[in-house]
CSV table of C-alpha atoms and ligand atoms in Angstrom, one decimal:
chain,number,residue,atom,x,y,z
A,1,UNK,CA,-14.9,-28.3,10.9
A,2,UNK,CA,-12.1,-25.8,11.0
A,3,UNK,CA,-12.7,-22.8,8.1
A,4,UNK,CA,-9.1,-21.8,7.3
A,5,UNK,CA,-9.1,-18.0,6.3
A,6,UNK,CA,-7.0,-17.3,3.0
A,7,UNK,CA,-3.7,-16.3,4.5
A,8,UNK,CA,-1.2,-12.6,2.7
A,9,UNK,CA,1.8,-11.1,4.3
A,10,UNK,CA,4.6,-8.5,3.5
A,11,UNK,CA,7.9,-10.0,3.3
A,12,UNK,CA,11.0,-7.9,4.2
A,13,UNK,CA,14.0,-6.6,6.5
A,14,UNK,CA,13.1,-5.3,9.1
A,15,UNK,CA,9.5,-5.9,8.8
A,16,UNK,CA,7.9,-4.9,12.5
A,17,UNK,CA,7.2,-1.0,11.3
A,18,UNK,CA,5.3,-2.2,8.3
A,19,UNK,CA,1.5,-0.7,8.6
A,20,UNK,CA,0.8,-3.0,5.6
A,21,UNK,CA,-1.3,-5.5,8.5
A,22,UNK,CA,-3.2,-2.5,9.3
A,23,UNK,CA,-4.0,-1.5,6.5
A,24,UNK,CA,-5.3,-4.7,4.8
A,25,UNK,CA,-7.7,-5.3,8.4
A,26,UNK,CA,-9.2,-1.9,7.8
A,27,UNK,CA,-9.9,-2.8,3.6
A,28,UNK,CA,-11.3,-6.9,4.8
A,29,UNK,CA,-13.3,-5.0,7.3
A,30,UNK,CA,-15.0,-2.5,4.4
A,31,UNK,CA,-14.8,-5.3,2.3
A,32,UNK,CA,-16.3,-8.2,4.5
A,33,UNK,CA,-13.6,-10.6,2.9
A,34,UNK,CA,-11.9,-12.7,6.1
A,35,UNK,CA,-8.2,-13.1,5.5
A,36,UNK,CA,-5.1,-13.7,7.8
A,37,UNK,CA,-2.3,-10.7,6.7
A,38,UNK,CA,1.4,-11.0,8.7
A,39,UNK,CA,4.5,-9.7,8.5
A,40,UNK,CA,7.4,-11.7,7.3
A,41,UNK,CA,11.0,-11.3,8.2
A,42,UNK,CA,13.6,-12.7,5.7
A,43,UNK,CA,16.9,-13.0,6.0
A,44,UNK,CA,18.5,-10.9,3.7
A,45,UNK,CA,20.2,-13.4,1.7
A,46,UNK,CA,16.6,-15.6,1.6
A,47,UNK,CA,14.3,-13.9,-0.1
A,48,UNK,CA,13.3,-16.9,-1.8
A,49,UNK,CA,13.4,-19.6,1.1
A,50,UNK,CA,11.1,-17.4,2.9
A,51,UNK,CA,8.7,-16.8,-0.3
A,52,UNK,CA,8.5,-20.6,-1.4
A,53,UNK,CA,8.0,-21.8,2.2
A,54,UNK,CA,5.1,-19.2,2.5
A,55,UNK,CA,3.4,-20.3,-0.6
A,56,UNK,CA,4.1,-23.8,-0.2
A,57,UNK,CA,2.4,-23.3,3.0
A,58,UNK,CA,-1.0,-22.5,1.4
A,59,UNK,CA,0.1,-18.8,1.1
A,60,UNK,CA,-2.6,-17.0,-1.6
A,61,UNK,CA,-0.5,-13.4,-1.9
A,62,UNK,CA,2.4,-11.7,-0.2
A,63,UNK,CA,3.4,-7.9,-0.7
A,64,UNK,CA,7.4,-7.0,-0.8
A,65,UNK,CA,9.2,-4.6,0.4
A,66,UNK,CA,12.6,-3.4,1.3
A,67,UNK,CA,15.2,-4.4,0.4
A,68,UNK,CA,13.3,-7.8,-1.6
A,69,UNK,CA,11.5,-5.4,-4.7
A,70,UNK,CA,14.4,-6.2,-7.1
A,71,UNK,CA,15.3,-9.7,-6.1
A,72,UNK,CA,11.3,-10.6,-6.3
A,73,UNK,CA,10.8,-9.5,-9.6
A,74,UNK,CA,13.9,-12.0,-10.5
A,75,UNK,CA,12.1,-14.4,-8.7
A,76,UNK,CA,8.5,-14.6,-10.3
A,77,UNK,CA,7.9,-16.6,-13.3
A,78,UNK,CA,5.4,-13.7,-14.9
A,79,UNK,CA,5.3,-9.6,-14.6
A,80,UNK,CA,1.7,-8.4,-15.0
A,81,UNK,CA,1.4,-4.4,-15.1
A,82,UNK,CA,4.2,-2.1,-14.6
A,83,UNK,CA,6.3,-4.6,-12.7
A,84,UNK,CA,8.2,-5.4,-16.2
A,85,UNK,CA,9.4,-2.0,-16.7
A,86,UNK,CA,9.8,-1.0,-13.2
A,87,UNK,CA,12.3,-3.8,-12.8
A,88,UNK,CA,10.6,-4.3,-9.1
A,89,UNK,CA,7.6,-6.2,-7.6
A,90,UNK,CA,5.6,-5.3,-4.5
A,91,UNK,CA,2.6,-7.3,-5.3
A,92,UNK,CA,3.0,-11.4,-5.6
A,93,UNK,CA,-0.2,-13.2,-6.5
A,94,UNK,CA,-0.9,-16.4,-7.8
A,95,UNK,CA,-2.2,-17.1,-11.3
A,96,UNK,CA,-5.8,-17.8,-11.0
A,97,UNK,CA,-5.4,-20.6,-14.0
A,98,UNK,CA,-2.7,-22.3,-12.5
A,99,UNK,CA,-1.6,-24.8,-9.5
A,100,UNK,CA,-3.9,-27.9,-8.0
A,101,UNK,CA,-5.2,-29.9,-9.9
A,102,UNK,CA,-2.3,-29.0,-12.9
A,103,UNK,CA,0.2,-28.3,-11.2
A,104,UNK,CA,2.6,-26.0,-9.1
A,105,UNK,CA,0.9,-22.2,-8.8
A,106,UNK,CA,2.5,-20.1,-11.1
A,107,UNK,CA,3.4,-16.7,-9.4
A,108,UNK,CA,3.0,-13.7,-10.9
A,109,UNK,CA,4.9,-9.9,-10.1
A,110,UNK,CA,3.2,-6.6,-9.9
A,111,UNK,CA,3.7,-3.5,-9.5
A,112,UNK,CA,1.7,-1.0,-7.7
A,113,UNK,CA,3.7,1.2,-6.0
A,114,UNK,CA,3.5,3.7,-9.1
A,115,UNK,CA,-0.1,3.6,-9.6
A,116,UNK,CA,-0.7,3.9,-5.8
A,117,UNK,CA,1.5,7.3,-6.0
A,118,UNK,CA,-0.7,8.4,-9.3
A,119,UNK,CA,-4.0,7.4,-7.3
A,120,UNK,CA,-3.3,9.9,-4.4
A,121,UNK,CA,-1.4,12.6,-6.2
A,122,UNK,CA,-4.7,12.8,-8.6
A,123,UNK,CA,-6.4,14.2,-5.6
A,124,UNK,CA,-4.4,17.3,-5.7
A,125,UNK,CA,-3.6,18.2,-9.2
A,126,UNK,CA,-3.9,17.3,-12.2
A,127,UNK,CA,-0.7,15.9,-14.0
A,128,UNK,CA,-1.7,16.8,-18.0
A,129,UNK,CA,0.5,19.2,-19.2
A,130,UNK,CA,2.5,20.2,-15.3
A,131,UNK,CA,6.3,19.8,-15.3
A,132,UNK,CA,7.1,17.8,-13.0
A,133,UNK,CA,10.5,17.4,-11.1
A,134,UNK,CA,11.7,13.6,-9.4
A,135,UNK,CA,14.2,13.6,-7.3
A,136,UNK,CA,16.1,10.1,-6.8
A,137,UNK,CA,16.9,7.5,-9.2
A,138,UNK,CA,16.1,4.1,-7.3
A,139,UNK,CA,13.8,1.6,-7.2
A,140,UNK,CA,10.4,3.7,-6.3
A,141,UNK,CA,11.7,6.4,-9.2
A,142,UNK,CA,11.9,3.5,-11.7
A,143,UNK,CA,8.5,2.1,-10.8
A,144,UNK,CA,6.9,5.6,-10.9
A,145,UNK,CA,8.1,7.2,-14.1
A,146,UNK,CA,6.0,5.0,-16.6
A,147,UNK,CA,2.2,6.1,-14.5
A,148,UNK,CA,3.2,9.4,-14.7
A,149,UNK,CA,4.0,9.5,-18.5
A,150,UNK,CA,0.8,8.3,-19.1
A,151,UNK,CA,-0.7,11.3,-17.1
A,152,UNK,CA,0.6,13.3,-20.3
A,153,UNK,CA,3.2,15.9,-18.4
A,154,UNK,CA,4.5,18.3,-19.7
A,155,UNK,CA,7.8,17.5,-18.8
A,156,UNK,CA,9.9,15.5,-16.2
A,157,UNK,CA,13.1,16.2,-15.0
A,158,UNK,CA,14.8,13.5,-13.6
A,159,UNK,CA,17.6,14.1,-10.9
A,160,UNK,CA,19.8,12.5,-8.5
A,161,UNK,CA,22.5,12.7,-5.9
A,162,UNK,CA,24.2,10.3,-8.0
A,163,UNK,CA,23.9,11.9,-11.7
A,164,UNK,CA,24.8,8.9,-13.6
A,165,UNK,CA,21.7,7.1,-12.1
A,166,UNK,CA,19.2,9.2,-13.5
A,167,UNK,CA,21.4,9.6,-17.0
A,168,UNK,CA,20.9,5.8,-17.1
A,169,UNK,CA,16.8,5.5,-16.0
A,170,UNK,CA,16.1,8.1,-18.5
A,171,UNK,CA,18.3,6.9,-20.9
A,172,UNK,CA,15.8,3.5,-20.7
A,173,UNK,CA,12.5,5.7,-21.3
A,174,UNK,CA,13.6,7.1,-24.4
A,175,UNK,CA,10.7,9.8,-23.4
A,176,UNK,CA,11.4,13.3,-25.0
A,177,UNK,CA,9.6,14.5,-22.3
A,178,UNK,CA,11.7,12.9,-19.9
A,179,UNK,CA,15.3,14.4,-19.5
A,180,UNK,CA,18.0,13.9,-17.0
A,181,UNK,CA,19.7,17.1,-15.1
A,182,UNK,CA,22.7,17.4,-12.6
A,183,UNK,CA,21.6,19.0,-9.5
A,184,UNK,CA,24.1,21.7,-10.0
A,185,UNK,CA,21.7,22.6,-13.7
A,186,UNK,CA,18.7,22.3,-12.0
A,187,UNK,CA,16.2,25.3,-13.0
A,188,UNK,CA,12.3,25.3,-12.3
A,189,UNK,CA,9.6,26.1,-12.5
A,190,UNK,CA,7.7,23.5,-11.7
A,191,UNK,CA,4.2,22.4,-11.2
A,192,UNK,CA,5.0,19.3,-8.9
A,193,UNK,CA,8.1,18.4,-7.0
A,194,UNK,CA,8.3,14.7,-6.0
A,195,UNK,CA,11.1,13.1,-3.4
A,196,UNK,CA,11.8,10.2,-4.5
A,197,UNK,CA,14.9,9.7,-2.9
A,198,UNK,CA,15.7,8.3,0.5
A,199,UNK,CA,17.0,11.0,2.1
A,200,UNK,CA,13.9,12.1,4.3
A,201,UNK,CA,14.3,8.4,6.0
A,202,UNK,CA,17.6,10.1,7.9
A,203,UNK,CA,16.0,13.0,8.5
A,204,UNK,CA,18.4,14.9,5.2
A,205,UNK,CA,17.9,17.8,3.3
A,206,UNK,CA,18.4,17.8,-0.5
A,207,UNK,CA,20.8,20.6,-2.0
A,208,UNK,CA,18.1,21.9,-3.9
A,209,UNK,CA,17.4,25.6,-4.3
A,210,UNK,CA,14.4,26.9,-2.5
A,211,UNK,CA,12.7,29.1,-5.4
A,212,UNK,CA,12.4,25.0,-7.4
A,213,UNK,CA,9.4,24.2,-4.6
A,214,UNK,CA,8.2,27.9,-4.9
A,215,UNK,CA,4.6,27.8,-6.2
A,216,UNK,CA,5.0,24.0,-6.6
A,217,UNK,CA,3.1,21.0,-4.9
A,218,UNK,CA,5.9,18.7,-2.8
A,219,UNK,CA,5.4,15.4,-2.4
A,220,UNK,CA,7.7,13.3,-0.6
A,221,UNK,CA,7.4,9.3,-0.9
A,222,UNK,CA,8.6,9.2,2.6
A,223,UNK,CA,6.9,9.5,5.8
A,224,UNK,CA,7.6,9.8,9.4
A,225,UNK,CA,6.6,7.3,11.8
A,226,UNK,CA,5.4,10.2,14.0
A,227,UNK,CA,1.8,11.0,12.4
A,228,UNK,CA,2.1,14.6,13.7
A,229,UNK,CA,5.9,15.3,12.3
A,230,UNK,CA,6.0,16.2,8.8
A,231,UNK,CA,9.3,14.9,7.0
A,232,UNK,CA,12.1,16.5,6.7
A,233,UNK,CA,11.5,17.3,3.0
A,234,UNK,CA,7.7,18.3,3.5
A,235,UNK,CA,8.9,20.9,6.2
A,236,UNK,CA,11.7,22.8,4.4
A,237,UNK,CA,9.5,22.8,1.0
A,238,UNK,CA,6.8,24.4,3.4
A,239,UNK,CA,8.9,26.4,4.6
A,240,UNK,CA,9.9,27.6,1.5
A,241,UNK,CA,6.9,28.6,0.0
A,242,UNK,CA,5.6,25.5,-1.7
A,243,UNK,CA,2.2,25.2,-2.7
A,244,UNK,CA,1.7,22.5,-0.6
A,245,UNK,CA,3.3,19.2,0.9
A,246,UNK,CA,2.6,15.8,0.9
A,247,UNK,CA,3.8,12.7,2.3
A,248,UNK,CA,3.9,9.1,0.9
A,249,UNK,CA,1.3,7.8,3.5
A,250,UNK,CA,-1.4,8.6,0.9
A,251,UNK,CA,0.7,6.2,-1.7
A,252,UNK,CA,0.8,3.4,0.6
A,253,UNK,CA,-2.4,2.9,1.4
A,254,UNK,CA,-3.2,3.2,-2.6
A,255,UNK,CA,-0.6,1.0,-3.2
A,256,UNK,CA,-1.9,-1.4,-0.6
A,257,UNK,CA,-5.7,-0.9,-1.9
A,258,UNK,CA,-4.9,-2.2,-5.7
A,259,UNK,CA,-2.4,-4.9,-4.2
A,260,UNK,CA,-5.9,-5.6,-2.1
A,261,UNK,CA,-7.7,-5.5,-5.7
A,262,UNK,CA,-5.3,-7.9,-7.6
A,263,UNK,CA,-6.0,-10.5,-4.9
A,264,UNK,CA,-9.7,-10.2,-3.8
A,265,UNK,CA,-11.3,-8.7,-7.4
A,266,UNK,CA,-12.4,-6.3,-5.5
A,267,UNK,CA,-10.5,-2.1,-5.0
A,268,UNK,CA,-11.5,-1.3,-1.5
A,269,UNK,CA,-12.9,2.5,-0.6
A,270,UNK,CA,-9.6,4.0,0.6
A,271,UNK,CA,-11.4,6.9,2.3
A,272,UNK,CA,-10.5,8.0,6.0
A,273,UNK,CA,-7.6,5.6,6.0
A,274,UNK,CA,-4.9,7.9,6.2
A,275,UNK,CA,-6.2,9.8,9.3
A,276,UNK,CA,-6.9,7.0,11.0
A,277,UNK,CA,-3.1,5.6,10.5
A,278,UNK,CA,-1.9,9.1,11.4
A,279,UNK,CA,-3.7,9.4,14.5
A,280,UNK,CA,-2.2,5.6,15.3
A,281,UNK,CA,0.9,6.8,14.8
A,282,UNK,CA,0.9,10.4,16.8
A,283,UNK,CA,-0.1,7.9,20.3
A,284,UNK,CA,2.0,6.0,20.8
A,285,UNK,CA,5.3,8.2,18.5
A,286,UNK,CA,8.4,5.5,19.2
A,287,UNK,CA,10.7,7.8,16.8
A,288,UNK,CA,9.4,11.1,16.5
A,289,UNK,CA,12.1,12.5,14.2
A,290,UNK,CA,13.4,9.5,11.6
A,291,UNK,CA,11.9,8.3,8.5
A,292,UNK,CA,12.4,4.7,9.4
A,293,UNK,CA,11.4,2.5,6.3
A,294,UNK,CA,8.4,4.4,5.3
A,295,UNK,CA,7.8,1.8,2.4
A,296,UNK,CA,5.5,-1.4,2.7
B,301,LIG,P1,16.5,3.1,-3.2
B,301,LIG,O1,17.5,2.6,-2.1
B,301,LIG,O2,16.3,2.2,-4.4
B,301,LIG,O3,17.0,4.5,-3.8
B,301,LIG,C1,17.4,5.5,-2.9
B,301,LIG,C2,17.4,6.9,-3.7
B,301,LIG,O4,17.6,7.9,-2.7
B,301,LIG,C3,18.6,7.0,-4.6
B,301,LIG,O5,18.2,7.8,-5.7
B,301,LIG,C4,19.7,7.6,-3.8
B,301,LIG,O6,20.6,8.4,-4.5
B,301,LIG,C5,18.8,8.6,-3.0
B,301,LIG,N1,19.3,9.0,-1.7
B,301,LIG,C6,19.5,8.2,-0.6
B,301,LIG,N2,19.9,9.0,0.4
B,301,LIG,C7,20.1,10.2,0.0
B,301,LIG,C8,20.6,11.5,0.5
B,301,LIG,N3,20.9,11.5,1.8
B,301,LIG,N4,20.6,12.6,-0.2
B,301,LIG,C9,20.2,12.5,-1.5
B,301,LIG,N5,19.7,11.4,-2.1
B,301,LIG,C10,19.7,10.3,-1.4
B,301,LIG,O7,15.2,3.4,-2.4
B,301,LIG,P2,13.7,3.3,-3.0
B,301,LIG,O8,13.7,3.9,-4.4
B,301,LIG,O9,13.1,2.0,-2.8
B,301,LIG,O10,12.9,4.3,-2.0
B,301,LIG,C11,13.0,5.7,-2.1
B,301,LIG,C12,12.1,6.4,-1.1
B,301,LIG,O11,10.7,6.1,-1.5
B,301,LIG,C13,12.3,5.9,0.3
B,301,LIG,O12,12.1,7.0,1.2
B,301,LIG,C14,11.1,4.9,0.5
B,301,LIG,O13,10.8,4.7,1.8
B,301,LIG,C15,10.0,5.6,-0.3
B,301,LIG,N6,9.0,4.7,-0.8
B,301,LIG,C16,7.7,4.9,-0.3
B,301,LIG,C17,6.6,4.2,-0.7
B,301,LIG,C18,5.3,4.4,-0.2
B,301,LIG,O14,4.4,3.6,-0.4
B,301,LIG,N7,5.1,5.6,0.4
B,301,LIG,C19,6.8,3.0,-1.7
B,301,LIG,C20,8.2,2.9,-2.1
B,301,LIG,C21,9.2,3.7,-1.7
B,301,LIG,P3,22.0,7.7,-5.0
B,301,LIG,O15,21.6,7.0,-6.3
B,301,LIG,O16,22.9,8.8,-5.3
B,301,LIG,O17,22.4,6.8,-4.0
């Protein structure tokens, strides 16, 4: 008798980079759950041929990534989690209390991008009371804002390239300590400096003055797909006297391990993870120097 093993997968385009695979091997292996996890390429116009097909094809969970976050929480019948106010999904499962012998499964969005970035910044400061500067004003930034209000900041500055972007996602907050600033009115200090934005994945530099990083922890949501290059954000906050710099492998992999969590009831020891996808990464380095899709 054949055993089939319960089968996940990332959906998105391009999908080959995606360490996601990796990732969930390592957590079944810690876990002792057997499961199947692939990438899938969509085309970018069918998101939701590719998504039905999967789980019509005995598909029990599927992380999203670029560019399918928005267009997947349109597609779910149910947000669970931050999904609803992050306006973006990266975690499909299927509602336990639902499908064979009822009926159709009933899919359901999450979100766990934001708590994944909450989960590793929490390892190297605490977030009560710190002001807090984001940079960017997409997707991740919406997913991320409503995790670290609930950390209790003392305030978040919200800015980006594009001004009226941030205006706008603050604007849906309605968080007094949450306000919007044009680059050009930036003034710190801060406490924590997070790149949101996209601009580490072509290898740019933010106009940003250096004394906003001085004294402050950087964390960029990007990384390189060289583990032993730092981004280009992480080097010039270093070099600018942050109090330190890090980049967004730490989130995925917490992203990944509550994604993991939602599906298998079970939040896999995350410990260890990081270095060993780093040291992956260094041997063979295919693009030492761009961010390539960093997310998923
Ligand atoms: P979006 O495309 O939704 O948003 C991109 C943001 O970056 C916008 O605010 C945009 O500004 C800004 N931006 C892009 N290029 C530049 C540039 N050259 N200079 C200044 N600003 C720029 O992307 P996401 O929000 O989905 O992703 C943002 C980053 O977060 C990416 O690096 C992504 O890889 C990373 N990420 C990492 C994850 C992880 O697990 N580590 C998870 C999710 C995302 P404007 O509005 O002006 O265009």
């Amino acid at each position: 008798m054949t055993v089939s093993v319960p089968r996940y997968a990332v959906i998105g385009h391009p999908i080959a980079h995606s360490l996601s695979p990796q990732i969930h091997q390592i957590f079944a292996e810690r876990t002792g759950i057997q499961l199947s996890y692939e990438r899938l390429l969509a085309p970018r116009d069918d998101f939701a041929g590719v998504a039905s097909a999967f789980f019509e094809d005995a598909g029990q969970g599927l992380n999203v990534t670029l560019p399918f976050k928005e267009v997947a929480h349109a597609w779910v019948a149910h947000h669970a989690g931050y999904a609803a106010r992050a306006g973006a999904v990266n975690t499909i499962a299927i509602d336990p209390v639902s499908g064979p012998p009822r009926g159709a499964p009933v899919l359901v969005g999450h979100n766990t991008d934001g708590p994944g970035l909450l989960r590793d910044l929490s390892r190297l400061l605490p977030l009560a009371g710190a002001r807090i500067l984001v940079l960017g004003a997409g997707g991740a930034v919406r997913g991320v804002l409503e995790p670290i209000l609930e950390r209790q900041p003392g305030q978040v500055v919200l800015c980006n390239r594009t001004a009226s972007r941030a205006d706008a996602l603050a604007a849906d907050f309605a968080d007094h300590r949450l306000q919007a600033c044009a680059l050009v009115d930036l003034s710190g200090p801060f406490d924590l400096v997070v790149n949101g934005t996209a601009a580490s994945l072509s290898g740019d530099l933010l106009p940003i003055a250096t004394d906003l990083v001085q004294g402050a922890w950087c964390y960029d949501m990007a990384y390189t797909r060289d583990g032993a290059a730092a981004t280009a954000f992480c080097q010039w906050a270093a070099a600018s006297g942050a109090a330190g710099v890090s980049d967004g492998l730490g989130m995925l992999v917490e992203q990944a391990a509550l994604a993991f969590e939602i599906w298998h009831g079970q939040l896999p020891e995350t410990h260890g993870i990081v270095a060993r996808l780093r040291n992956a990464l260094t041997d063979p380095a295919p693009n030492p120097t761009s961010g390539e899709h960093p997310d998923g």
